């Protein structure tokens, strides 16, 4: 059996956890236990499932300090963001604890004669969840909680880099045996999970996401996949440059840019280019890569050596192709996998930094002659998850929002914000299938059944 080792990205010699990988057989056994537990979990009824999810929320809240420290240590999340993630995790459990009582289905009039027509929604059985490391508590929760609320049981395979967080979250949730199971592992375990469960939700890279979608769809199993984004921020000439610079700097550098909603392309429109380039460069220069355990930290380390080398190689390649470094551009001089927040101008359109998600504190600055060109640039990607628009004119911003392809559009706000009770998802290759979060998730984890009741014979 192989082992899953998770290290602290701020202190690479610090082994956070080492566990035995589940292996394909272990995943299959966990799915079998989850299938056996599902009938009793469903039979608890709305009150029983609501109470269980409410207890999970209370347990996570009581362990908040422990979970914050673990999140900082295992994935290098700055402590202020880690506190926010734990608070969001509690809120999500509580939000979905009310869901078992929500109306589920509709009653319809028959087309002719007497009778009763109705629809009902029922759980699929076992939900297979594959989650990333960057939100090690919130993303497993926003997938698991709605699946559990409507009566499914859950088998969760977290990213190896977030193994300790997932195991502790499941332990704290305290659900009956087989209702929420964590299977540590990598590709082998993920493939076995997708091959054996009844409904699948994935968040991760585009390449793996496509494999997950193909495998689940080939079995006729409902699947949703969130696969990142190459997100843009549009800055119009009438924007408040100081406010926009602060918000976009946060969306570039916060948590070292390791969010699928982070800003990686900044599009300055018309006369905004020169003054905004200066404002954003200054804002980023004030955000230095720092120990994530520091209260003031905004940009911590990237997750591992491979991520850091991919980023620095891309920056060096862009510079060799004529790009100008307006801020950052180099590794921070400290132990751990740190990169200073970076802004590049004059990056060739064909360079990967202009067309691929790099998942780090790096953005390119682009010029657009007018709003039409800015929207064309923003839409010119296969991975359009979240876009921000910065303007004092609400009419202009809303008109732009109608023309942008992104799944989420934020006006005078960072691209990286998320409201957990609203649908979450992107456009084109950023997402596949139903939206996550909010009521959309409850629909995804249930199948609709149509019931026709006719009068019995006299």
Short mmCIF file of N, CA and C in Angstrom, two decimals, residues 36 101 140 192 194-195 209 281 283 298 310 317 325:
data_model
loop_
_atom_site.label_atom_id
_atom_site.label_comp_id
_atom_site.label_asym_id
_atom_site.label_seq_id
_atom_site.Cartn_x
_atom_site.Cartn_y
_atom_site.Cartn_z
N UNK A 36 -24.91 0.65 2.30
CA UNK A 36 -25.65 -0.02 3.36
C UNK A 36 -26.20 0.98 4.37
N UNK A 101 -36.22 20.14 5.48
CA UNK A 101 -37.62 20.54 5.65
C UNK A 101 -38.17 21.28 4.43
N UNK A 140 -15.30 20.67 0.64
CA UNK A 140 -15.92 19.40 1.04
C UNK A 140 -17.28 19.59 1.70
N UNK A 192 -11.66 5.02 -8.84
CA UNK A 192 -12.54 4.01 -8.23
C UNK A 192 -13.79 4.67 -7.67
N UNK A 194 -15.30 7.45 -8.79
CA UNK A 194 -16.17 7.83 -9.90
C UNK A 194 -16.81 6.59 -10.51
N UNK A 195 -16.11 5.48 -10.49
CA UNK A 195 -16.61 4.25 -11.10
C UNK A 195 -17.68 3.56 -10.27
N UNK A 209 -10.73 16.91 -14.56
CA UNK A 209 -12.17 17.10 -14.62
C UNK A 209 -12.79 16.48 -15.86
N UNK A 281 0.25 48.53 -9.38
CA UNK A 281 1.64 48.17 -9.07
C UNK A 281 1.97 48.55 -7.63
N UNK A 283 -0.20 48.97 -5.17
CA UNK A 283 -0.99 48.15 -4.25
C UNK A 283 -0.37 46.76 -4.08
N UNK A 298 -1.27 38.21 3.96
CA UNK A 298 -2.26 38.17 2.89
C UNK A 298 -1.86 37.12 1.85
N UNK A 310 6.77 26.07 -11.65
CA UNK A 310 5.94 26.36 -12.83
C UNK A 310 5.69 27.86 -12.96
N UNK A 317 9.95 33.09 -18.68
CA UNK A 317 9.70 32.95 -20.10
C UNK A 317 9.01 34.17 -20.68
N UNK A 325 8.03 43.53 -15.95
CA UNK A 325 7.59 43.23 -14.59
C UNK A 325 7.28 44.55 -13.88
#
